[in-house]
Amino acid sequence: MNDTISIKKTGKQILVFLFFLFLIFFFLFKGKDVSQILKIAASASFPAIVAGIAMAGAFNLSEGLNLGILLKAMGHKVSFAQGMKYAYMGFFFSSITPSSTGGQPMQLYAMKKDGIDLSHGSLALLMELASFQAMAFLFELFAVAMIPVLGISLPATIKILVVAGFIMNAAFVAFLLVVIFSERMGQRIFGLVKKILPRLPFVKEETKSQWIRKMEEGLLEFHACALLMKEHKKAIAKMCIISAGQIICWFGVPYMVYLALGYQGSSFLHIFVLQILIYMSSSLLPLPGAMGISEYAFLQLFGSIYSGSSMTAAVLLSRGISFYFLLALSGIMLLLIYGAARQRKCNTIFS
């Protein structure tokens, strides 16, 4: 990977991200008393905000631990710092690229630089993704079951997004499980795709061939996942438990914001389920970090809990902690990590 090209590409992605961010702030503050919103946000309970930040930080920590567990199971000596580097890199580049497409390629690049085989790196990332998605889907099933119990009313637009997101996530998890655990079914699916791809119009033959080659490689990775799970059942179980804790902490941030703003009356469970529904509603759209749609869904679903300027302050704090803070933290940590690495390289050259 050429560093110059990478820097230029990253710069463009950041500019697009900042443009989206500007639009979000514009629509959030449009026609509102900005000074009042900022006053409410500034008056939030400091201990509750710190607790929310700690819960959000568990997201990157969990991914770093899971990647470390998987890579160690494959025989690589991965330090805690390396695992966190891969986690920060994944979050940062996933957040600034549409459909989170930039995270894994950059993680693989970092792993290769550390001497980890690309096949092992790809396998670890695939397993980490499968663990997170499987646990998230279990929580989604729980949230859907709790909607009538908690008396949650979904606006029409959110209901459509939630249903579409649920179906898409269910299909994705089912696909992962089927292809990982059934080699025969995986081959059948791949055979069907190979018949369909050549008939696609407006796609170059070279591109079709690349897609088929990547799917062949992916199929091998899926089956390697099944073997890994059979060989390291304890490690996989530990990883799933960590992923569950990761989701509980991450989706629990809005409740800490709720407490920080001095509200009472709604339970952790109620707000936790609302956050799961926000996650489901934002799964379908290929926006960087689910920007815009997450804020919109928050405004729609939390309308019965907050009102007026408090609502906007809650959006800013909740998304600010669970996404924008993590993005800034990931970017800063990457700058420090690679700054330190470059400094060590310079010291070695001139020593």
XYZ file of C-alpha atoms in Angstrom:
351
model
C 0.000 0.000 0.000
C 1.424 3.345 -0.981
C 1.512 5.705 2.019
C 1.017 8.805 -0.137
C -2.048 7.376 -1.829
C -3.344 6.236 1.542
C -2.928 9.704 3.050
C -4.625 11.386 0.064
C -7.519 8.921 0.137
C -7.920 9.260 3.889
C -7.906 13.053 3.550
C -10.751 12.916 1.007
C -12.746 10.572 3.231
C -12.297 12.877 6.200
C -13.497 15.851 4.137
C -16.647 13.931 3.113
C -17.139 12.955 6.760
C -16.823 16.587 7.880
C -19.337 17.638 5.223
C -21.865 15.118 6.589
C -21.087 16.323 10.104
C -21.765 19.927 9.098
C -25.137 18.937 7.609
C -26.093 17.042 10.773
C -25.280 19.996 13.028
C -27.076 22.343 10.656
C -30.327 20.372 10.808
C -30.046 19.678 14.548
C -29.612 23.352 15.384
C -31.916 24.774 12.698
C -34.570 26.954 14.340
C -33.331 26.030 17.830
C -31.908 28.082 20.680
C -28.289 26.972 20.361
C -27.171 28.696 23.566
C -29.901 26.897 25.522
C -28.938 23.520 24.030
C -25.271 24.030 24.886
C -26.212 25.208 28.378
C -28.191 22.010 29.020
C -25.390 19.838 27.645
C -22.800 21.665 29.758
C -24.909 21.189 32.905
C -24.924 17.387 32.516
C -23.697 15.398 35.524
C -19.931 14.924 35.149
C -19.756 11.488 36.876
C -22.530 10.105 34.649
C -20.819 11.444 31.517
C -17.501 9.905 32.604
C -19.294 6.595 33.180
C -20.783 6.854 29.684
C -17.360 7.553 28.194
C -15.939 4.519 30.009
C -18.776 2.353 28.666
C -18.155 3.633 25.140
C -14.437 2.945 25.511
C -15.296 -0.689 26.212
C -16.234 -0.993 22.526
C -12.656 -0.624 21.257
C -11.256 -2.488 24.249
C -13.479 -5.494 23.500
C -12.492 -5.625 19.846
C -8.820 -5.375 20.752
C -9.167 -8.236 23.258
C -11.086 -10.414 20.793
C -8.565 -9.924 17.989
C -5.765 -10.715 20.443
C -7.520 -13.913 21.559
C -8.023 -15.102 17.984
C -4.534 -14.264 16.730
C -2.941 -15.912 19.781
C -5.033 -19.020 19.111
C -3.431 -19.080 15.646
C 0.054 -18.987 17.160
C 0.889 -15.271 16.861
C 2.461 -13.385 19.764
C 0.151 -10.386 19.820
C 0.503 -7.844 22.624
C -2.376 -5.942 24.189
C -1.086 -2.760 22.499
C -1.151 -4.445 19.074
C -4.702 -5.659 19.587
C -5.781 -2.137 20.507
C -3.976 -0.716 17.470
C -6.004 -2.987 15.190
C -9.205 -2.050 17.046
C -8.584 1.695 16.801
C -7.648 1.400 13.145
C -10.780 -0.601 12.366
C -13.098 1.836 14.107
C -11.525 4.953 12.604
C -11.481 3.834 8.966
C -14.838 2.037 9.210
C -16.400 5.239 10.550
C -15.212 7.525 7.767
C -15.999 5.203 4.847
C -19.427 4.246 3.414
C -20.750 0.873 4.645
C -17.663 0.577 6.892
C -15.626 -0.695 3.923
C -12.321 0.914 4.889
C -11.750 -0.658 8.298
C -10.742 -4.229 7.552
C -8.324 -3.473 4.661
C -6.431 -1.059 6.929
C -6.429 -3.581 9.791
C -5.001 -6.224 7.463
C -2.349 -3.768 6.319
C -1.315 -3.145 9.934
C -1.295 -6.865 10.709
C 0.880 -7.589 7.669
C 3.338 -4.927 8.839
C 3.487 -6.783 12.169
C 4.326 -10.074 10.462
C 0.882 -11.666 10.647
C -0.177 -13.754 7.653
C -2.958 -12.152 5.629
C -4.920 -15.409 5.768
C -4.749 -15.442 9.577
C -5.566 -11.745 9.782
C -8.570 -12.145 7.495
C -9.752 -15.130 9.507
C -9.451 -13.246 12.802
C -11.381 -10.252 11.450
C -14.074 -12.496 9.987
C -14.492 -14.341 13.281
C -14.605 -11.092 15.241
C -17.263 -9.741 12.877
C -19.270 -12.975 13.078
C -19.134 -12.895 16.884
C -20.302 -9.281 17.085
C -23.063 -9.707 14.504
C -24.339 -12.927 16.086
C -24.487 -11.354 19.561
C -26.035 -8.159 18.173
C -28.718 -10.197 16.430
C -29.574 -11.997 19.679
C -30.057 -8.590 21.305
C -32.180 -7.524 18.331
C -34.440 -10.547 18.841
C -34.726 -9.568 22.491
C -35.558 -5.951 21.571
C -38.281 -6.998 19.114
C -39.846 -9.205 21.807
C -39.746 -6.333 24.315
C -41.482 -3.745 22.093
C -45.040 -4.736 23.135
C -43.950 -5.473 26.718
C -42.511 -1.983 27.176
C -45.298 -0.342 25.175
C -42.917 1.207 22.672
C -44.610 2.963 19.760
C -42.636 3.127 16.517
C -43.248 5.927 13.979
C -44.007 4.616 10.489
C -40.628 5.576 8.979
C -38.691 4.034 11.866
C -40.840 0.897 11.742
C -39.917 0.425 8.074
C -36.216 0.953 8.786
C -36.286 -1.362 11.817
C -38.015 -4.162 9.898
C -35.661 -3.770 6.919
C -32.613 -3.676 9.217
C -33.803 -6.731 11.139
C -34.356 -8.726 7.946
C -30.972 -7.694 6.556
C -29.130 -8.565 9.781
C -30.984 -11.889 10.054
C -30.031 -12.758 6.476
C -26.411 -11.745 7.068
C -26.058 -13.809 10.257
C -27.818 -16.783 8.645
C -25.490 -16.531 5.638
C -22.417 -16.439 7.889
C -23.518 -19.446 9.919
C -24.589 -21.506 6.904
C -21.427 -20.861 4.894
C -19.146 -21.366 7.914
C -20.690 -24.614 9.114
C -21.939 -26.194 5.864
C -19.295 -26.622 3.182
C -21.819 -28.224 0.829
C -24.301 -25.367 1.201
C -21.503 -22.839 0.758
C -20.492 -24.491 -2.503
C -24.117 -24.451 -3.698
C -24.492 -20.748 -2.939
C -21.191 -20.020 -4.650
C -22.243 -22.105 -7.686
C -25.473 -20.124 -7.978
C -23.593 -16.816 -7.784
C -21.126 -17.990 -10.452
C -24.068 -18.587 -12.797
C -25.633 -15.189 -12.100
C -22.509 -13.001 -12.239
C -21.621 -13.539 -15.939
C -25.131 -12.382 -16.896
C -24.892 -9.055 -15.102
C -25.059 -6.123 -17.541
C -22.835 -3.027 -17.380
C -20.097 -4.892 -15.462
C -16.692 -5.514 -17.035
C -15.574 -9.120 -17.459
C -12.402 -8.335 -15.534
C -14.489 -7.087 -12.612
C -16.663 -10.209 -12.696
C -13.560 -12.395 -12.605
C -12.207 -10.446 -9.619
C -15.502 -10.883 -7.772
C -15.482 -14.647 -8.406
C -11.869 -14.935 -7.241
C -12.602 -12.978 -4.054
C -15.635 -15.161 -3.340
C -13.533 -18.301 -3.770
C -11.026 -16.914 -1.280
C -13.825 -15.910 1.070
C -15.363 -19.379 0.922
C -12.064 -20.909 2.015
C -11.920 -18.422 4.912
C -15.449 -19.335 6.003
C -14.566 -23.032 6.162
C -11.324 -22.232 7.974
C -13.489 -20.408 10.546
C -15.431 -23.599 11.219
C -12.195 -25.519 11.791
C -10.888 -22.791 14.083
C -14.087 -22.836 16.142
C -13.862 -26.604 16.566
C -10.200 -26.431 17.627
C -10.547 -23.470 20.018
C -14.010 -23.712 21.546
C -13.004 -22.024 24.816
C -11.444 -19.070 22.999
C -14.550 -18.663 20.826
C -16.851 -18.831 23.886
C -14.714 -16.198 25.637
C -14.873 -14.003 22.543
C -18.687 -14.245 22.378
C -18.975 -13.256 26.055
C -16.725 -10.251 25.435
C -18.825 -9.270 22.389
C -22.004 -9.442 24.496
C -20.420 -7.185 27.114
C -19.239 -4.863 24.346
C -22.795 -4.443 23.051
C -24.311 -3.936 26.516
C -21.800 -1.191 27.316
C -22.064 0.516 23.932
C -25.864 0.466 23.807
C -25.992 1.495 27.463
C -24.424 4.910 26.807
C -27.798 6.674 26.172
C -28.965 5.649 29.645
C -25.941 7.339 31.239
C -26.766 10.469 29.214
C -30.372 10.190 30.430
C -29.138 10.169 34.040
C -26.592 12.908 33.330
C -29.369 15.259 32.187
C -31.230 14.698 35.446
C -34.051 12.546 34.099
C -35.721 9.691 35.973
C -38.643 7.359 35.361
C -37.426 5.286 32.407
C -35.531 2.093 33.163
C -32.172 1.038 31.770
C -33.975 -1.748 29.916
C -36.356 0.658 28.175
C -33.614 2.973 26.931
C -31.357 0.041 26.075
C -34.069 -1.426 23.836
C -34.587 1.956 22.156
C -30.875 2.102 21.352
C -30.986 -1.383 19.853
C -33.850 -0.237 17.631
C -31.754 2.766 16.553
C -28.941 0.378 15.639
C -31.370 -1.762 13.637
C -32.831 1.225 11.809
C -29.385 2.460 10.754
C -28.096 -0.909 9.509
C -29.609 -0.622 6.045
C -28.170 2.663 4.822
C -24.520 2.788 3.622
C -23.584 6.026 5.395
C -20.232 6.621 7.141
C -20.724 5.661 10.784
C -24.517 5.606 10.192
C -24.330 9.407 10.343
C -27.596 11.261 9.985
C -29.863 8.237 10.193
C -28.795 7.476 13.781
C -29.490 11.051 14.871
C -32.845 10.992 13.057
C -33.844 7.683 14.648
C -32.840 8.995 18.087
C -35.085 12.042 17.663
C -37.980 9.829 16.598
C -37.651 7.129 19.255
C -36.759 9.302 22.241
C -39.559 11.804 21.575
C -41.573 10.480 24.532
C -38.612 10.825 26.900
C -37.069 14.189 26.042
C -38.561 17.424 24.805
C -37.401 20.736 23.387
C -33.768 21.692 23.836
C -33.173 18.670 26.108
C -33.819 16.386 23.149
C -31.144 18.028 21.006
C -28.717 18.058 23.946
C -29.377 14.339 24.494
C -28.665 13.578 20.830
C -25.414 15.535 20.941
C -24.223 13.860 24.141
C -25.333 10.335 23.265
C -23.919 10.290 19.745
C -21.017 12.444 20.845
C -19.934 9.823 23.382
C -20.840 6.579 21.582
C -19.531 7.578 18.153
C -17.746 10.909 17.728
C -15.697 10.516 20.920
C -14.630 7.011 19.872
C -13.754 8.286 16.407
C -11.618 11.117 17.843
C -10.008 8.750 20.346
C -9.199 6.240 17.592
C -7.673 8.945 15.405
C -5.560 10.356 18.255
C -4.365 6.902 19.334
C -3.351 6.038 15.766
C -1.393 9.280 15.473
C 0.389 8.508 18.765
C 1.070 4.884 17.827
C 2.514 5.664 14.408
C 4.273 8.767 15.687
C 6.020 6.643 18.315
C 6.874 3.984 15.716
C 8.391 6.586 13.381
C 10.382 8.062 16.247
C 11.787 4.631 17.141
C 12.697 4.095 13.488
C 14.549 7.431 13.380
C 16.382 6.656 16.631
C 17.463 3.290 15.225
C 18.784 4.855 12.006
C 20.802 7.592 13.749
C 22.037 5.505 16.679
